[in-house]
mmCIF file of C-alpha atoms in Angstrom:
data_model
loop_
_atom_site.group_PDB
_atom_site.id
_atom_site.type_symbol
_atom_site.label_atom_id
_atom_site.label_comp_id
_atom_site.label_asym_id
_atom_site.label_seq_id
_atom_site.Cartn_x
_atom_site.Cartn_y
_atom_site.Cartn_z
ATOM 1 C CA MET A 258 0.000 0.000 0.000
ATOM 2 C CA PHE A 259 1.254 3.470 -0.922
ATOM 3 C CA ALA A 260 0.674 6.234 1.611
ATOM 4 C CA PHE A 261 0.663 10.006 1.093
ATOM 5 C CA HIS A 262 0.974 12.510 3.917
ATOM 6 C CA GLY A 263 -0.745 15.804 4.595
ATOM 7 C CA TYR A 264 0.440 19.353 4.014
ATOM 8 C CA GLY A 265 3.624 20.225 5.901
ATOM 9 C CA GLU A 266 4.144 16.643 7.058
ATOM 10 C CA SER A 267 6.261 13.780 5.755
ATOM 11 C CA ALA A 268 6.293 10.046 5.097
ATOM 12 C CA ALA A 269 7.387 9.563 8.715
ATOM 13 C CA SER A 270 3.788 10.324 9.736
ATOM 14 C CA PHE A 271 2.932 6.742 8.693
ATOM 15 C CA SER A 272 5.877 5.036 10.396
ATOM 16 C CA PHE A 273 3.815 3.701 13.324
ATOM 17 C CA ILE A 274 1.547 1.927 10.829
ATOM 18 C CA GLY A 275 4.297 0.519 8.624
ATOM 19 C CA GLU A 276 6.225 -0.845 11.601
ATOM 20 C CA ALA A 277 3.158 -2.706 12.870
ATOM 21 C CA LEU A 278 2.314 -4.556 9.634
ATOM 22 C CA ASP A 279 3.068 -8.247 9.239
ATOM 23 C CA ALA A 280 5.624 -9.672 6.802
ATOM 24 C CA ASP A 281 3.007 -10.113 4.075
ATOM 25 C CA HIS A 282 2.227 -6.406 3.846
ATOM 26 C CA THR A 283 4.357 -3.408 2.957
ATOM 27 C CA LEU A 284 3.525 0.261 3.408
ATOM 28 C CA ILE A 285 5.452 2.588 1.095
ATOM 29 C CA ALA A 286 5.178 6.220 2.183
ATOM 30 C CA ILE A 287 6.591 8.933 -0.078
ATOM 31 C CA ASP A 288 7.824 12.418 0.813
ATOM 32 C CA LEU A 289 6.062 14.742 -1.614
ATOM 33 C CA PRO A 290 7.881 17.640 -3.349
ATOM 34 C CA PHE A 291 9.113 20.297 -0.904
ATOM 35 C CA HIS A 292 8.319 17.991 2.014
ATOM 36 C CA GLY A 293 10.479 15.739 4.145
ATOM 37 C CA LEU A 294 13.694 14.519 2.538
ATOM 38 C CA THR A 295 12.595 14.833 -1.091
ATOM 39 C CA GLU A 296 14.750 17.211 -3.134
ATOM 40 C CA TRP A 297 12.516 18.360 -5.980
ATOM 41 C CA ARG A 298 14.327 19.975 -8.915
ATOM 42 C CA GLU A 299 11.571 19.892 -11.550
ATOM 43 C CA GLY A 300 10.184 23.370 -10.921
ATOM 44 C CA LEU A 301 6.840 24.290 -9.385
ATOM 45 C CA LEU A 302 4.903 21.479 -11.015
ATOM 46 C CA PHE A 303 4.180 17.907 -9.952
ATOM 47 C CA THR A 304 1.687 15.702 -11.774
ATOM 48 C CA ALA A 305 -0.099 12.434 -11.136
ATOM 49 C CA ALA A 306 1.697 10.954 -14.176
ATOM 50 C CA GLN A 307 5.084 11.754 -12.630
ATOM 51 C CA LEU A 308 4.037 10.274 -9.309
ATOM 52 C CA TYR A 309 2.682 7.089 -10.873
ATOM 53 C CA GLU A 310 5.960 6.589 -12.750
ATOM 54 C CA ILE A 311 7.858 6.981 -9.478
ATOM 55 C CA MET A 312 5.584 4.440 -7.795
ATOM 56 C CA GLU A 313 6.142 1.916 -10.579
ATOM 57 C CA LYS A 314 9.913 2.303 -10.251
ATOM 58 C CA ILE A 315 9.794 1.877 -6.473
ATOM 59 C CA VAL A 316 7.759 -1.310 -6.705
ATOM 60 C CA ALA A 317 9.915 -2.720 -9.518
ATOM 61 C CA SER A 318 13.052 -2.005 -7.515
ATOM 62 C CA SER A 319 11.609 -3.594 -4.369
ATOM 63 C CA ALA A 320 10.511 -6.689 -6.275
ATOM 64 C CA ALA A 321 13.922 -7.087 -7.903
ATOM 65 C CA ALA A 322 15.693 -6.753 -4.570
ATOM 66 C CA SER A 323 13.496 -9.313 -2.833
ATOM 67 C CA SER A 324 12.960 -11.646 -5.799
ATOM 68 C CA ALA A 325 9.280 -11.605 -4.892
ATOM 69 C CA ALA A 326 6.100 -10.897 -6.795
ATOM 70 C CA ALA A 327 5.737 -7.488 -5.141
ATOM 71 C CA ALA A 328 5.356 -5.768 -8.490
ATOM 72 C CA ALA A 329 2.061 -7.507 -9.133
ATOM 73 C CA GLN A 330 -0.778 -5.040 -9.214
ATOM 74 C CA PRO A 331 -3.177 -3.907 -7.932
ATOM 75 C CA TRP A 332 -1.908 -1.895 -4.987
ATOM 76 C CA GLY A 333 -3.680 -0.141 -2.140
ATOM 77 C CA LEU A 334 -3.663 3.608 -1.580
ATOM 78 C CA MET A 335 -3.828 5.557 1.674
ATOM 79 C CA GLY A 336 -3.912 9.350 1.923
ATOM 80 C CA TYR A 337 -4.282 11.845 4.731
ATOM 81 C CA SER A 338 -5.672 15.358 4.117
ATOM 82 C CA MET A 339 -3.706 16.674 1.099
ATOM 83 C CA GLY A 340 -2.589 13.097 0.516
ATOM 84 C CA GLY A 341 -6.235 12.143 0.125
ATOM 85 C CA ARG A 342 -6.482 14.438 -2.887
ATOM 86 C CA ILE A 343 -3.511 12.603 -4.373
ATOM 87 C CA VAL A 344 -5.155 9.223 -3.777
ATOM 88 C CA LEU A 345 -8.364 10.392 -5.447
ATOM 89 C CA GLN A 346 -6.449 11.658 -8.487
ATOM 90 C CA LEU A 347 -4.441 8.436 -8.822
ATOM 91 C CA GLY A 348 -7.611 6.381 -8.469
ATOM 92 C CA GLU A 349 -9.261 8.417 -11.199
ATOM 93 C CA ASN A 350 -6.295 8.285 -13.599
ATOM 94 C CA HIS A 351 -5.393 4.607 -13.101
ATOM 95 C CA PRO A 352 -8.594 2.841 -12.022
ATOM 96 C CA GLY A 353 -7.267 -0.637 -12.753
ATOM 97 C CA SER A 354 -4.115 -0.292 -10.688
ATOM 98 C CA PHE A 355 -5.562 -0.156 -7.177
ATOM 99 C CA ASP A 356 -7.749 -2.485 -5.126
ATOM 100 C CA LYS A 357 -8.393 -0.392 -2.007
ATOM 101 C CA LEU A 358 -8.613 3.308 -1.124
ATOM 102 C CA VAL A 359 -8.122 4.525 2.440
ATOM 103 C CA LEU A 360 -8.953 8.220 2.806
ATOM 104 C CA LEU A 361 -8.221 9.973 6.093
ATOM 105 C CA ALA A 362 -9.950 13.375 6.226
ATOM 106 C CA PRO A 363 -9.249 13.699 2.503
ATOM 107 C CA ASP A 364 -8.966 16.951 0.636
ATOM 108 C CA GLY A 365 -10.400 16.850 -2.878
ATOM 109 C CA LEU A 366 -14.014 15.814 -2.327
ATOM 110 C CA LYS A 367 -15.097 19.440 -2.319
ATOM 111 C CA VAL A 368 -13.714 22.270 -4.443
ATOM 112 C CA ASN A 369 -11.871 24.838 -2.320
ATOM 113 C CA ILE A 370 -12.638 28.046 -4.196
ATOM 114 C CA TRP A 371 -9.678 29.913 -2.678
ATOM 115 C CA TYR A 372 -7.242 27.177 -3.635
ATOM 116 C CA TRP A 373 -8.748 27.023 -7.123
ATOM 117 C CA VAL A 374 -8.374 30.772 -7.665
ATOM 118 C CA ALA A 375 -4.874 30.913 -6.142
ATOM 119 C CA THR A 376 -3.406 28.040 -8.163
ATOM 120 C CA ARG A 377 -5.432 27.644 -11.365
ATOM 121 C CA THR A 378 -5.887 31.234 -12.534
ATOM 122 C CA VAL A 379 -3.063 33.562 -13.554
ATOM 123 C CA PRO A 380 -4.437 36.655 -11.734
ATOM 124 C CA GLY A 381 -5.181 34.562 -8.652
ATOM 125 C CA ASN A 382 -1.702 33.064 -8.566
ATOM 126 C CA LEU A 383 -0.089 36.489 -8.993
ATOM 127 C CA LEU A 384 -2.193 37.834 -6.113
ATOM 128 C CA PHE A 385 -1.345 34.744 -4.060
ATOM 129 C CA ARG A 386 2.386 35.261 -4.576
ATOM 130 C CA TRP A 387 2.126 38.998 -3.814
ATOM 131 C CA THR A 388 0.100 38.336 -0.658
ATOM 132 C CA MET A 389 2.608 35.800 0.650
ATOM 133 C CA ARG A 390 5.244 38.554 0.383
ATOM 134 C CA ARG A 391 3.042 41.348 1.781
ATOM 135 C CA PRO A 392 0.304 39.732 3.912
ATOM 136 C CA GLY A 393 -0.768 42.838 5.824
ATOM 137 C CA TRP A 394 -4.156 43.197 4.140
ATOM 138 C CA LEU A 395 -4.923 39.518 4.650
ATOM 139 C CA PHE A 396 -4.106 39.735 8.354
ATOM 140 C CA LEU A 397 -6.483 42.674 8.664
ATOM 141 C CA LEU A 398 -9.253 40.832 6.816
ATOM 142 C CA LEU A 399 -8.816 37.744 8.977
ATOM 143 C CA ARG A 400 -8.899 39.713 12.207
ATOM 144 C CA MET A 401 -12.026 41.579 11.158
ATOM 145 C CA SER A 402 -13.746 38.358 10.096
ATOM 146 C CA HIS A 403 -12.767 36.715 13.377
ATOM 147 C CA ALA A 404 -14.022 39.671 15.418
ATOM 148 C CA LEU A 405 -17.339 39.614 13.561
ATOM 149 C CA ARG A 406 -17.529 35.821 13.959
ATOM 150 C CA LEU A 407 -17.636 35.332 10.218
ATOM 151 C CA VAL A 408 -14.951 32.656 10.320
ATOM 152 C CA ASN A 409 -14.677 29.560 12.492
ATOM 153 C CA PRO A 410 -12.070 30.007 15.303
ATOM 154 C CA SER A 411 -10.291 26.816 14.236
ATOM 155 C CA ILE A 412 -10.052 28.036 10.641
ATOM 156 C CA TYR A 413 -8.818 31.416 11.883
ATOM 157 C CA LYS A 414 -6.019 29.844 13.951
ATOM 158 C CA PHE A 415 -5.125 27.540 11.062
ATOM 159 C CA ALA A 416 -4.901 30.451 8.599
ATOM 160 C CA VAL A 417 -2.901 32.705 10.912
ATOM 161 C CA HIS A 418 -0.414 29.909 11.555
ATOM 162 C CA TYR A 419 0.334 29.603 7.860
ATOM 163 C CA ILE A 420 0.797 33.297 7.109
ATOM 164 C CA ASP A 421 2.438 34.604 10.289
ATOM 165 C CA ASP A 422 5.962 33.493 9.326
ATOM 166 C CA ARG A 423 7.787 34.481 6.129
ATOM 167 C CA THR A 424 9.304 31.027 5.592
ATOM 168 C CA VAL A 425 5.987 29.296 6.211
ATOM 169 C CA ARG A 426 4.275 31.648 3.742
ATOM 170 C CA ASN A 427 6.909 30.930 1.096
ATOM 171 C CA ASP A 428 6.498 27.193 1.639
ATOM 172 C CA LEU A 429 2.719 27.582 1.296
ATOM 173 C CA TYR A 430 3.027 29.319 -2.062
ATOM 174 C CA ILE A 431 5.564 26.815 -3.404
ATOM 175 C CA ARG A 432 3.696 23.716 -2.219
ATOM 176 C CA TRP A 433 0.214 24.826 -3.266
ATOM 177 C CA THR A 434 1.433 25.918 -6.680
ATOM 178 C CA THR A 435 3.405 22.712 -7.239
ATOM 179 C CA MET A 436 0.425 20.471 -6.401
ATOM 180 C CA ARG A 437 -2.104 22.401 -8.510
ATOM 181 C CA LYS A 438 -2.561 19.634 -11.097
ATOM 182 C CA PHE A 439 -4.060 17.278 -8.532
ATOM 183 C CA ARG A 440 -7.735 18.130 -8.950
ATOM 184 C CA PRO A 441 -9.828 14.945 -8.826
ATOM 185 C CA ASP A 442 -13.422 14.730 -9.984
ATOM 186 C CA PRO A 443 -15.500 13.219 -7.152
ATOM 187 C CA ALA A 444 -18.301 12.215 -9.552
ATOM 188 C CA GLY A 445 -15.806 10.426 -11.770
ATOM 189 C CA ILE A 446 -14.255 8.650 -8.781
ATOM 190 C CA ALA A 447 -17.686 7.554 -7.560
ATOM 191 C CA ALA A 448 -18.458 6.102 -10.997
ATOM 192 C CA ILE A 449 -15.199 4.132 -10.915
ATOM 193 C CA ILE A 450 -15.962 2.832 -7.427
ATOM 194 C CA ARG A 451 -19.414 1.657 -8.532
ATOM 195 C CA ARG A 452 -18.120 0.074 -11.729
ATOM 196 C CA ARG A 453 -15.139 -1.726 -10.189
ATOM 197 C CA GLN A 454 -16.763 -2.434 -6.814
ATOM 198 C CA LEU A 455 -13.724 -0.802 -5.225
ATOM 199 C CA PRO A 456 -13.553 -0.894 -1.398
ATOM 200 C CA VAL A 457 -13.189 2.595 0.099
ATOM 201 C CA SER A 458 -12.625 3.530 3.740
ATOM 202 C CA LEU A 459 -13.308 7.095 4.857
ATOM 203 C CA VAL A 460 -12.015 8.153 8.280
ATOM 204 C CA TYR A 461 -12.738 11.567 9.801
ATOM 205 C CA GLY A 462 -12.365 13.361 13.101
ATOM 206 C CA ARG A 463 -15.753 14.093 14.601
ATOM 207 C CA TYR A 464 -14.530 17.541 15.711
ATOM 208 C CA ASP A 465 -12.498 18.378 12.614
ATOM 209 C CA ARG A 466 -13.215 21.949 11.463
ATOM 210 C CA ILE A 467 -10.667 21.886 8.632
ATOM 211 C CA ILE A 468 -12.171 19.043 6.587
ATOM 212 C CA ARG A 469 -15.596 18.093 7.884
ATOM 213 C CA TRP A 470 -16.910 14.557 7.928
ATOM 214 C CA GLU A 471 -20.130 15.640 6.229
ATOM 215 C CA GLN A 472 -18.165 15.908 2.979
ATOM 216 C CA GLY A 473 -17.411 12.197 3.213
ATOM 217 C CA GLU A 474 -20.999 11.306 3.999
ATOM 218 C CA GLN A 475 -22.202 13.313 1.010
ATOM 219 C CA PHE A 476 -19.684 11.484 -1.206
ATOM 220 C CA ARG A 477 -20.740 8.112 0.203
ATOM 221 C CA LYS A 478 -24.353 8.799 -0.740
ATOM 222 C CA THR A 479 -23.569 9.037 -4.464
ATOM 223 C CA GLY A 480 -24.493 5.394 -4.964
ATOM 224 C CA ILE A 481 -21.367 3.861 -3.412
ATOM 225 C CA GLU A 482 -22.801 3.023 0.023
ATOM 226 C CA LYS A 483 -22.169 -0.690 -0.519
ATOM 227 C CA CYS A 484 -18.442 -0.162 -1.092
ATOM 228 C CA CYS A 485 -17.717 2.894 1.039
ATOM 229 C CA ARG A 486 -17.433 2.760 4.819
ATOM 230 C CA LEU A 487 -17.168 5.890 6.965
ATOM 231 C CA THR A 488 -15.672 5.919 10.458
ATOM 232 C CA LEU A 489 -15.775 8.853 12.873
ATOM 233 C CA LEU A 490 -13.057 9.205 15.502
ATOM 234 C CA ASP A 491 -13.353 11.365 18.618
ATOM 235 C CA THR A 492 -10.672 13.822 17.571
ATOM 236 C CA GLY A 493 -10.019 16.801 15.302
ATOM 237 C CA HIS A 494 -7.994 16.887 12.095
ATOM 238 C CA GLN A 495 -4.934 15.042 13.413
ATOM 239 C CA LEU A 496 -5.732 11.452 12.523
ATOM 240 C CA LEU A 497 -2.266 9.943 12.198
ATOM 241 C CA ARG A 498 -1.824 9.053 15.854
ATOM 242 C CA PRO A 499 -0.675 5.718 17.356
ATOM 243 C CA GLN A 500 -3.879 5.516 19.393
ATOM 244 C CA PHE A 501 -5.770 4.834 16.150
ATOM 245 C CA LEU A 502 -3.395 2.077 15.000
ATOM 246 C CA PRO A 503 -5.848 -0.836 15.604
ATOM 247 C CA LEU A 504 -8.374 0.757 13.252
ATOM 248 C CA TYR A 505 -5.824 1.372 10.500
ATOM 249 C CA LEU A 506 -4.452 -2.166 10.742
ATOM 250 C CA GLN A 507 -7.974 -3.537 10.529
ATOM 251 C CA ILE A 508 -8.706 -1.461 7.437
ATOM 252 C CA ILE A 509 -5.460 -2.410 5.691
ATOM 253 C CA LEU A 510 -5.559 -6.133 6.504
ATOM 254 C CA LEU A 511 -9.306 -6.618 6.039
ATOM 255 C CA SER A 512 -10.354 -8.577 2.970
ATOM 256 C CA PRO A 513 -12.268 -6.557 0.348
ATOM 257 C CA TRP A 514 -15.882 -6.143 1.450
ATOM 258 C CA CYS A 515 -17.372 -4.771 -1.754
#
C-alpha cells in the first residue's frame, strides 16, 4: 500500500503503521515535493503521471531486490488530508491499478474556491504570490472576520499559523502551486468505485473543522454506500496518531468487502 501525507508533514507520519504490519504487507510512504527529505528539482509542477511513474519504479526495484512478486498489481492507496487528494487523483487516472482506497480526512471531495483561484488562474496566482510577500491586508481581513464571527475560530487559527511566518508563507506558495494539477473529480471517482466495486474507507475526526466529515458522507451517498465505509473518531484533524493504530491495521488487513 502506498501512503501520502498531509500538508507540511512527511512520510514519517505513517511510520507507526508501517512498523506494525506483518511480513506479508508493505507500506510505502513517499515524501512529496518540498516535504520531508525529497529534493525536488523539476520546478513548481508535480503531476499524477510523474508520481505514478515513481511508484512503478519503487515497486519494480523492491521486487527485484526481494525476488518476490511485489510488483504484481493492484496496490492499495492511503492518503491523509492533502494526501487524500492525491489518492483520489491516482484512483481516477489509473482505475485498474488499485484495489483499495483509504482516505483519512481527505482533501479533494469538495472544491476549495480559494485554492482554485490561487493556483489555477493567472491573476489569482499572482495575487497569491504577492500576498505571501506582503500579507498585511490579509491579516487585517482575517482579524475583522474573526471579530465579527464570520470565520470559524479553528479556521482562523489555522490560517494565521500559515501566514504569520515568512518562511511558512513561502512554503505555502511553493507547495500549493506545485500540487495544482491534482484536482480529482468526485463524480468520476464515484463512478469508478461503482463500476469496479472498489472498497473505500473514509475516516474523519468528529470535531475536525478543517475538513468536515459531512463531505465524506455526502460522497458516500452518491451510490457507493455498498463499497464505502465511513468511520468517525473522537478527535479533530490530526488522525495519524498511534492511538488509532488498531483501526488502521484492521482497514489495511481486512479482505475486500465490496
